[in-house]
Short mmCIF file of C-alpha atoms and ligand atoms in Angstrom, two decimals:
data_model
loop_
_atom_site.label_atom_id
_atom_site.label_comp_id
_atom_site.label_asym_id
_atom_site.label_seq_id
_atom_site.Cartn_x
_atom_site.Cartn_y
_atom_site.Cartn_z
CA UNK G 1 -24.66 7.28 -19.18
CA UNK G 2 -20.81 6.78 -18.93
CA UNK G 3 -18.88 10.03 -17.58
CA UNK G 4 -15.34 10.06 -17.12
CA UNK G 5 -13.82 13.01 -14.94
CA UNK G 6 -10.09 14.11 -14.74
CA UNK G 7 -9.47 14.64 -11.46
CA UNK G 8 -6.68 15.48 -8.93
CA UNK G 9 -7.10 15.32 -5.17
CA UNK G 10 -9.15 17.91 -2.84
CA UNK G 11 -11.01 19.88 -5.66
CA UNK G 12 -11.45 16.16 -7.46
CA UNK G 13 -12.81 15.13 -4.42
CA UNK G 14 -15.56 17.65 -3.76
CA UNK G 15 -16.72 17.88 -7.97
CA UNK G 16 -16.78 13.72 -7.68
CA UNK G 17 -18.80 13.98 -4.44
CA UNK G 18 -20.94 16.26 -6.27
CA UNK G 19 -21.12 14.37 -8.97
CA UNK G 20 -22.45 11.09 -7.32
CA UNK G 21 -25.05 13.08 -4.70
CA UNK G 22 -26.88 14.59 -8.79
CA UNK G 23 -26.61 11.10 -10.02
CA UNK G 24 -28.15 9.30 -6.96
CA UNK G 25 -30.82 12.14 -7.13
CA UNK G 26 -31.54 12.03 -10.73
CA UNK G 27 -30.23 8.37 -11.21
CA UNK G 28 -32.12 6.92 -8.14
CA UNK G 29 -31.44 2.62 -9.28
CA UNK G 30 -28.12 3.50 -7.53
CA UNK G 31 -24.47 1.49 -8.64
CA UNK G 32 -26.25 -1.42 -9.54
CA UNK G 33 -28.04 -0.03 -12.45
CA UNK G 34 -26.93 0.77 -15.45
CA UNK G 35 -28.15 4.23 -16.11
CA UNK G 36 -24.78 6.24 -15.04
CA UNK G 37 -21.62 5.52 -14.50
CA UNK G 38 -18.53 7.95 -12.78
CA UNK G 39 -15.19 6.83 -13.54
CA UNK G 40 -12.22 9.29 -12.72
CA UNK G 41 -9.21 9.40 -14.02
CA UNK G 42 -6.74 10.36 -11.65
CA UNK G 43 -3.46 12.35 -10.97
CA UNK G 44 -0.47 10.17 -9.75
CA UNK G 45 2.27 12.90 -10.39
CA UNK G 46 1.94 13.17 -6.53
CA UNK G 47 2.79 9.82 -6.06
CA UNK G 48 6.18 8.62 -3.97
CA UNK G 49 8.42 6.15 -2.49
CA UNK G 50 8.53 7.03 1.14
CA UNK G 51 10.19 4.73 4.19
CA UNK G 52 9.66 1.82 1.80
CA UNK G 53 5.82 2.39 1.09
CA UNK G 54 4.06 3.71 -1.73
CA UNK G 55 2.09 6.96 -0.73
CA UNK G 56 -0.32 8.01 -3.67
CA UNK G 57 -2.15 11.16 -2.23
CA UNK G 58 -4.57 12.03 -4.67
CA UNK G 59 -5.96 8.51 -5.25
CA UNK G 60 -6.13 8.44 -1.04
CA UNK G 61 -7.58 12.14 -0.74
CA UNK G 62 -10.55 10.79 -3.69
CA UNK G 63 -11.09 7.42 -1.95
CA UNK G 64 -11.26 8.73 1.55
CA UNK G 65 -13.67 11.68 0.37
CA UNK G 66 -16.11 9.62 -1.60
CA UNK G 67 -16.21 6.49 1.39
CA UNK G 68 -16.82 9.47 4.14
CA UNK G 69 -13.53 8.27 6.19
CA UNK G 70 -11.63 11.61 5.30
CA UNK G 71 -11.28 14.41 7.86
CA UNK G 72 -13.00 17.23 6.92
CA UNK G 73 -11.58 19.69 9.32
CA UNK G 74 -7.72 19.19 8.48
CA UNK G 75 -8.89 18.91 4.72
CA UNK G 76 -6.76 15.29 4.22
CA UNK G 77 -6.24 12.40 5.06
CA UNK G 78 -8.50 10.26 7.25
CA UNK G 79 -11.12 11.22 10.46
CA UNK G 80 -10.42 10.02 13.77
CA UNK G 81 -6.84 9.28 12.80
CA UNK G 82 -3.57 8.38 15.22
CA UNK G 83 0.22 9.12 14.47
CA UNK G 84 1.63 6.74 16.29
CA UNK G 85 3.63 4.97 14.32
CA UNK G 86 4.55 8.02 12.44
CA UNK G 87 6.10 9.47 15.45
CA UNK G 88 8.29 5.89 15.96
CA UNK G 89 9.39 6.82 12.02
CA UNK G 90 10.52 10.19 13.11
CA UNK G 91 12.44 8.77 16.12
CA UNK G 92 14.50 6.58 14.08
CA UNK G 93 14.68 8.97 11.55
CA UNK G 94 12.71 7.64 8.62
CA UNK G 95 10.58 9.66 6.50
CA UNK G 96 9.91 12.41 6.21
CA UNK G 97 9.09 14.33 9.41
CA UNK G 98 6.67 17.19 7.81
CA UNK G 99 5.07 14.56 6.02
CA UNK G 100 2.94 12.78 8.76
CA UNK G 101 1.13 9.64 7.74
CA UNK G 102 -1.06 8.57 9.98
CA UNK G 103 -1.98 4.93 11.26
CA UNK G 104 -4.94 4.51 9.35
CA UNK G 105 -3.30 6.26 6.32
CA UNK G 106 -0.67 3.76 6.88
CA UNK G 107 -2.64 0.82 6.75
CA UNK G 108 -3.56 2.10 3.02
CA UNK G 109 0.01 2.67 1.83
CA UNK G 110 1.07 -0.60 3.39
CA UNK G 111 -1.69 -2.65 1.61
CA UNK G 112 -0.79 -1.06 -2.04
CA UNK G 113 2.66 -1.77 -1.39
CA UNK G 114 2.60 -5.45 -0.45
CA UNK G 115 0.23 -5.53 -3.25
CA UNK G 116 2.41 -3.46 -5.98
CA UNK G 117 5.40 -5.79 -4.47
CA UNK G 118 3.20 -9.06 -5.60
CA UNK G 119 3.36 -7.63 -9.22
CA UNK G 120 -0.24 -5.96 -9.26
CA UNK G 121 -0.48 -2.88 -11.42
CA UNK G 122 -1.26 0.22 -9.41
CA UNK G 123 -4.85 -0.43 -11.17
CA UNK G 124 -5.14 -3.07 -9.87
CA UNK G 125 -4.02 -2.16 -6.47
CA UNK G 126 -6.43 0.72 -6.59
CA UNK G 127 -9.07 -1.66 -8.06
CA UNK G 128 -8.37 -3.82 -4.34
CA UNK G 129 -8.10 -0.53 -1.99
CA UNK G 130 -11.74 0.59 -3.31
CA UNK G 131 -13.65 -2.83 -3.24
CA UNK G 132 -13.75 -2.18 0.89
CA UNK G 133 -15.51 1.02 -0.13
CA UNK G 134 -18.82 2.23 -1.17
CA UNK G 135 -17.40 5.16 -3.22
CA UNK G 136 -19.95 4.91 -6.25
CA UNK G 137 -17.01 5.81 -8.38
CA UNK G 138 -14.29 4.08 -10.17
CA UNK G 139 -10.89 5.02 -9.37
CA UNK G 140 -8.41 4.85 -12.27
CA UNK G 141 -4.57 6.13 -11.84
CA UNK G 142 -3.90 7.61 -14.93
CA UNK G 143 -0.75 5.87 -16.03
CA UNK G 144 0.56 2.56 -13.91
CA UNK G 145 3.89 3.91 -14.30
CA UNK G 146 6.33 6.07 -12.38
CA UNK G 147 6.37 9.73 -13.21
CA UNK G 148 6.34 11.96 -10.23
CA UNK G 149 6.22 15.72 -10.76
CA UNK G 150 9.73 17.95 -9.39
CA UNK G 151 9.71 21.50 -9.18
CA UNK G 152 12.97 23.26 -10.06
CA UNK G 153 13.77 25.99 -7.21
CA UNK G 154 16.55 28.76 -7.01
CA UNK G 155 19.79 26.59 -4.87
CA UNK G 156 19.89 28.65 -1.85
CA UNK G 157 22.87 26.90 -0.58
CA UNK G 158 25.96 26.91 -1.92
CA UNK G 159 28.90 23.63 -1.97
CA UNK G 160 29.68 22.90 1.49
CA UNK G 161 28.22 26.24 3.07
CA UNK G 162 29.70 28.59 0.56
CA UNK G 163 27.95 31.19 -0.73
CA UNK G 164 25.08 30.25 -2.98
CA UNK G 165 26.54 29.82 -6.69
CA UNK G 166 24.27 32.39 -8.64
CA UNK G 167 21.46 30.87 -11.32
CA UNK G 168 22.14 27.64 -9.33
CA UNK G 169 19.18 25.46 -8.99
CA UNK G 170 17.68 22.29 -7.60
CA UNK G 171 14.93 20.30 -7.65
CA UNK G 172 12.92 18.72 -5.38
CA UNK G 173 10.18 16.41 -5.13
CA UNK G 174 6.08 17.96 -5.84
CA UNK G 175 5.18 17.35 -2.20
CA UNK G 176 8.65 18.86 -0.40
CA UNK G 177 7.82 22.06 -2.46
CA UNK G 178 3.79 21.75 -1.27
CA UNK G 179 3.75 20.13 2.13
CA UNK G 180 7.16 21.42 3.49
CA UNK G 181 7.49 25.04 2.02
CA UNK G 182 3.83 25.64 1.41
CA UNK G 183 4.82 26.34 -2.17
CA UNK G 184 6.78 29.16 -0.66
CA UNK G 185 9.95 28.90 -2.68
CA UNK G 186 9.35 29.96 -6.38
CA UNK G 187 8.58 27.09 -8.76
CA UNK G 188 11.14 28.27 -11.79
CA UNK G 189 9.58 24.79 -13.52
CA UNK G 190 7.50 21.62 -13.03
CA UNK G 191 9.00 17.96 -14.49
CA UNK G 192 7.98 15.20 -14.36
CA UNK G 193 10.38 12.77 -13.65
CA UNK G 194 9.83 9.23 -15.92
CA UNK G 195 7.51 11.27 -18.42
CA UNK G 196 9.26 9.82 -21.28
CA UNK G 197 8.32 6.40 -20.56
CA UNK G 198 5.03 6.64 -19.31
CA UNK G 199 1.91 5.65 -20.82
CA UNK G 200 -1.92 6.16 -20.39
CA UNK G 201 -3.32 2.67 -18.97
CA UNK G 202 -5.72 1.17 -21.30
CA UNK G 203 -8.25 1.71 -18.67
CA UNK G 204 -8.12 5.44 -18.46
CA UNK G 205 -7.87 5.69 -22.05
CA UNK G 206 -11.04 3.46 -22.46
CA UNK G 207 -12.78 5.33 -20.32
CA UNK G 208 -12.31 8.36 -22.21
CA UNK G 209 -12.91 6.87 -25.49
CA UNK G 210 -16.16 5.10 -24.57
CA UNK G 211 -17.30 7.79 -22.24
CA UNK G 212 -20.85 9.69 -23.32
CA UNK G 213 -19.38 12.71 -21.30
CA UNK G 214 -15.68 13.89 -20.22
CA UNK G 215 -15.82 16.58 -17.55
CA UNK G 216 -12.12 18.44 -16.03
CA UNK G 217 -12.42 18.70 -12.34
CA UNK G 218 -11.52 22.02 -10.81
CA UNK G 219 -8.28 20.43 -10.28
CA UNK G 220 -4.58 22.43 -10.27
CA UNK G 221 -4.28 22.92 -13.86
CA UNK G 222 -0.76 22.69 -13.79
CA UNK G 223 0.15 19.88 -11.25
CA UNK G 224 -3.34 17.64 -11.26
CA UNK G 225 -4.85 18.11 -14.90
CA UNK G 226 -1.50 19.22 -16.52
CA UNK G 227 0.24 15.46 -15.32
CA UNK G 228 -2.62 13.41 -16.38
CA UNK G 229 -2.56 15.70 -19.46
CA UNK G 230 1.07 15.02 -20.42
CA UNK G 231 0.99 11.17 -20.21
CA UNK G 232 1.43 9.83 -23.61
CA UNK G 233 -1.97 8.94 -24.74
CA UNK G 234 -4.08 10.92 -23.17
CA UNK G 235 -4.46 13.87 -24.94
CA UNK G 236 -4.99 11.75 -27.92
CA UNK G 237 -7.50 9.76 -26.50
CA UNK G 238 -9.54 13.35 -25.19
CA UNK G 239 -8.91 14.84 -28.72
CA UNK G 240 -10.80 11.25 -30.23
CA UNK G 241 -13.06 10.59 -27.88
CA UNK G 242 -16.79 11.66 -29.06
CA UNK G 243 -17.83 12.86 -26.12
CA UNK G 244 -18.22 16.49 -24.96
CA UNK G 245 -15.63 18.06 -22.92
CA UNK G 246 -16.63 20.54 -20.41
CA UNK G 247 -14.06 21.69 -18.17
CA UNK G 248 -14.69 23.74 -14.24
CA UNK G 249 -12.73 26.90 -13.44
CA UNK G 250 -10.41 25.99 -9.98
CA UNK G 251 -9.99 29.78 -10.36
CA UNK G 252 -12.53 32.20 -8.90
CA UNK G 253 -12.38 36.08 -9.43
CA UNK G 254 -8.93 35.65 -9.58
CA UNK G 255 -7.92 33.53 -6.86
CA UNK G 256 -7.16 29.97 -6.56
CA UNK G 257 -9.95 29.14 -3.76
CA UNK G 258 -8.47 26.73 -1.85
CA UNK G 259 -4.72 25.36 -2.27
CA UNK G 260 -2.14 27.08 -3.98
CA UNK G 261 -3.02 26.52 -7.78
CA UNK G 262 -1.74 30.35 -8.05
CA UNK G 263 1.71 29.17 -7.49
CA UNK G 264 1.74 26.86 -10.23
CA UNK G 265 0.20 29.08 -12.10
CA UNK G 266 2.57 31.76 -12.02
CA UNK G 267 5.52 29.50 -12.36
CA UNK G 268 4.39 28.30 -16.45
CA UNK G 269 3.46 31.63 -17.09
CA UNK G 270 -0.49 31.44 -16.89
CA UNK G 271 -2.12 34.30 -15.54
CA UNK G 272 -4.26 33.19 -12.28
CA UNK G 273 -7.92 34.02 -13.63
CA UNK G 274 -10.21 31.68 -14.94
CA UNK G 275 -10.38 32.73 -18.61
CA UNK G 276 -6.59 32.19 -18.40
CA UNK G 277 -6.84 28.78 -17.87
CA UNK G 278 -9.44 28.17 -20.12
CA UNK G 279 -7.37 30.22 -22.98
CA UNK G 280 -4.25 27.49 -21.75
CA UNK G 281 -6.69 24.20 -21.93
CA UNK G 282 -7.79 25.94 -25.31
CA UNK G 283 -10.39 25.11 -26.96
CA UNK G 284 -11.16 21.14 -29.13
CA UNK G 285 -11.43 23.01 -32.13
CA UNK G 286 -8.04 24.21 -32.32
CA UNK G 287 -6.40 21.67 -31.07
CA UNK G 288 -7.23 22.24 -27.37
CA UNK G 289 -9.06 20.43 -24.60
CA UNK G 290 -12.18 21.73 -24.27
CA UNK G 291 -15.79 21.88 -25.82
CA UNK G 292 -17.34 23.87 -23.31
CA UNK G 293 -16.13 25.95 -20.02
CA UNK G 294 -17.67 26.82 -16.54
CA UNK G 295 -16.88 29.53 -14.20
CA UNK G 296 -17.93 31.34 -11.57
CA UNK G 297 -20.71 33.84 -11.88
CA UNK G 298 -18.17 36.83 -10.65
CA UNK G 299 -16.18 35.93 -13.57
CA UNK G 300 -19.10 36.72 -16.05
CA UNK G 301 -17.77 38.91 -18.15
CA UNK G 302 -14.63 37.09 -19.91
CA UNK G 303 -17.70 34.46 -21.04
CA UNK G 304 -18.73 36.25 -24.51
CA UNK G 305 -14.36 36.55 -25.50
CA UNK G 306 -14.11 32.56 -24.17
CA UNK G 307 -17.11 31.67 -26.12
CA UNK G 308 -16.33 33.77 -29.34
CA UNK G 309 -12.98 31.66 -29.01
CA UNK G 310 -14.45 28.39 -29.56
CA UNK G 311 -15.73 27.53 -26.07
CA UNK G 312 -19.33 27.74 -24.91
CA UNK G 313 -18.66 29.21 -21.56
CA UNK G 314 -21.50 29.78 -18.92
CA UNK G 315 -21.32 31.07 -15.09
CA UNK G 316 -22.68 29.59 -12.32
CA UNK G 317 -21.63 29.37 -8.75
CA UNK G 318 -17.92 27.36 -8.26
CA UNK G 319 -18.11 27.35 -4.64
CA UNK G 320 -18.13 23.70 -3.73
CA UNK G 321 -19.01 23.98 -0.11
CA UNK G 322 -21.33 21.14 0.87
CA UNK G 323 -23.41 18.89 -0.86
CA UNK G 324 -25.97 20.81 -2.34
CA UNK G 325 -23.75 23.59 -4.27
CA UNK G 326 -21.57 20.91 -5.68
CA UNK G 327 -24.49 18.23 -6.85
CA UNK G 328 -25.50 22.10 -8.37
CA UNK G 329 -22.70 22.60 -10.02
CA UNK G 330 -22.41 18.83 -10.97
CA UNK G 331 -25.64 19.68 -12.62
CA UNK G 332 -24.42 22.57 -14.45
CA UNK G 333 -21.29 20.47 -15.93
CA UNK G 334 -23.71 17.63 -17.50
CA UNK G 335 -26.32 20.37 -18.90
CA UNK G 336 -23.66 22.34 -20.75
CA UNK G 337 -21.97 18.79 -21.96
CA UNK G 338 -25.41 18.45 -23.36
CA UNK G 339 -26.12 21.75 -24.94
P1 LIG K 401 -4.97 18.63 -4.80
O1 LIG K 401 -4.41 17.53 -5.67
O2 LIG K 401 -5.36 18.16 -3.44
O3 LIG K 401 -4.15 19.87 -4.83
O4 LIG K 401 -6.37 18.98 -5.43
P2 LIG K 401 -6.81 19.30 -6.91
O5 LIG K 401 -5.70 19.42 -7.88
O6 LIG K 401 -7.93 18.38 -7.26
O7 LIG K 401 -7.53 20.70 -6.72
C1 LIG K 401 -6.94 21.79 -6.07
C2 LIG K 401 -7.59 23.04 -6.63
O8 LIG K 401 -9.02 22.92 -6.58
C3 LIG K 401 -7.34 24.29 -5.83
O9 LIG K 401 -6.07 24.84 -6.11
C4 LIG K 401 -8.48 25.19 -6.26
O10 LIG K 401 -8.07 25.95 -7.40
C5 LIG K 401 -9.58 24.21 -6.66
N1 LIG K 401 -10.71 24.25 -5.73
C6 LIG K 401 -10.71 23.92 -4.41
N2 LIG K 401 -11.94 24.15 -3.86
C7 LIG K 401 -12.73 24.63 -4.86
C8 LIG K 401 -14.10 25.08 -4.93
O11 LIG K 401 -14.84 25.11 -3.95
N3 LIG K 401 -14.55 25.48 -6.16
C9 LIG K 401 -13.74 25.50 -7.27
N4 LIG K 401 -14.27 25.91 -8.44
N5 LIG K 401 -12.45 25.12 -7.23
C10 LIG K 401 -11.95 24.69 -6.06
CA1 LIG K 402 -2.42 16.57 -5.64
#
């Protein structure tokens, strides 16, 4: 069984961990048999150019998750880590100084960019980073090309400390708005920067056209599923593909559980709830994304309107919070692909 997963980082991370504890269980011959296969196609919008190093956070936060090297108490980047070299950047003034990479971290970014520099694809590159690991999942970028997501704030500051020119705006790079002002500042709009040029790699969009089942992490809609979405070729590829597509609400009772999906949200207009952002993926048989929806069993009630839309909706407990509630729920997504 070939199942292909659109993923961004943290909530990617725990559905994908999920996913390979129910396979293992139900699936015992393990990655060298054939019986199921996880590939994930994953978010690079995140991606940047930083002190001369190419920092790609959700393919890092996935690979770190799945190998076990991530640290689970900070909720990123990798256990028993050191910043020493990070704090030698700050000192000379490159980087950026909210941004800390550590000196494992490093060793990642500095791999894929002597790699990227040799002329690999970031595929490829990925393809190199993962062989170290046991992560029982492939890891595909979605698109080997540069588009990184800006959010357009209001320009606080006006021309050389004037007063702020009014309707002014600015934009800054995805992570400054996340990392640095906690998605503080209101988003007024999300670009991506290079979208017109980028394209689905023939990877991802194999993966979705030979999968047997395509399942949407309960990634950011907007800045994890939206990017991947709005790569030329993708959506075309989902729309083809004959596999079912079930989807998993990142929104419970409300609330975006962990991360600050709500922000994003609120910025294209999408009500935070998680028949909202089923009603935005839409459903296949309009023209939308999705053959069948999950969400959380305090969201019950919006199930009979999503499912008298066009998509079979069921609730079950979202909380991913350690192995056995997300193999669960992992569970869940592959019985309603195959309802
Ligand atoms: P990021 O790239 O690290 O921001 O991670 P993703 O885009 O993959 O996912 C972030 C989103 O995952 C959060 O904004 C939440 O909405 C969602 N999420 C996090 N933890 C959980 C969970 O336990 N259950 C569910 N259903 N969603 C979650
Ligand atoms: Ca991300």
């Amino acid at each position: 069984m070939k199942i292909t997963v659109l993923a961004g980082g943290v909530g990617g991370a725990r559905f994908l961990m999920g996913l390979v504890s129910e396979l293992t269980r139900t699936h015992p011959d393990g990655e060298g048999g054939s019986t199921a296969e996880i590939t994930a196609v994953v978010n690079t919008g995140d991606d940047l150019w930083l002190a001369g190093l190419r920092v790609c956070p959700d393919l890092d936060s996935i690979m770190y998750a799945l190998a076990g090297a991530n640290d689970t108490e900070r909720g990123w980047g990798r256990a028993g880590e050191t910043e020493r070299v990070s704090a030698e950047m700050t000192a000379y003034g490159v980087g950026w100084p909210w941004f800390t990479l550590g000196d494992l971290d490093l060793g990642t970014h500095i791999a894929r960019s002597h790699w990227l520099r040799e002329g690999l694809t970031l595929t490829e590159a990925t393809a190199r980073l993962t062989e170290r690991w046991s992560l029982g999942v492939r890891l595909l970028p979605a698109t080997n090309d540069r588009a990184e997501t800006h959010v357009t704030v209001a320009d606080s500051e006006g021309p050389l400390g004037a007063d702020p020119v009014a309707g002014a705006t600015r934009s800054i790079h995805f992570e400054e708005w996340w990392v640095k002002h906690r998605a503080a500042l209101p988003a007024l709009a999300f670009t991506q920067l290079g979208i017109e040029t980028a394209h689905a790699t023939p990877e991802a969009l194999a993966a979705i056209a030979d999968a047997d089942v395509v399942l949407i992490a309960p990634s950011n809609p907007v800045v994890s599923i939206g990017t991947i979405l709005s790569i030329a070729g993708i959506r075309e590829a989902l729309a083809h593909t004959s596999a079912p597509i079930v989807g998993v609400s990142p929104i419970i009772s409300g609330a975006a559980v962990r991360g600050m999906a709500d922000a994003c949200l609120r910025a294209i207009g999408v009500e935070v709830s998680a028949e909202a952002v089923a009603r935005h993926y839409g459903p296949r048989t309009a023209g939308g994304l999705l053959d069948a929806w999950l969400l959380d069993e305090t969201d019950a009630a919006a199930a009979a309107a999503l499912s008298a839309a066009g998509i079979r909706t069921s609730a079950v407990p979202l909380w991913l919070t350690d192995e056995r509630t997300s193999a669960d729920l992992a569970r869940a997504a592959l019985d309603a692909a195959s309802a």
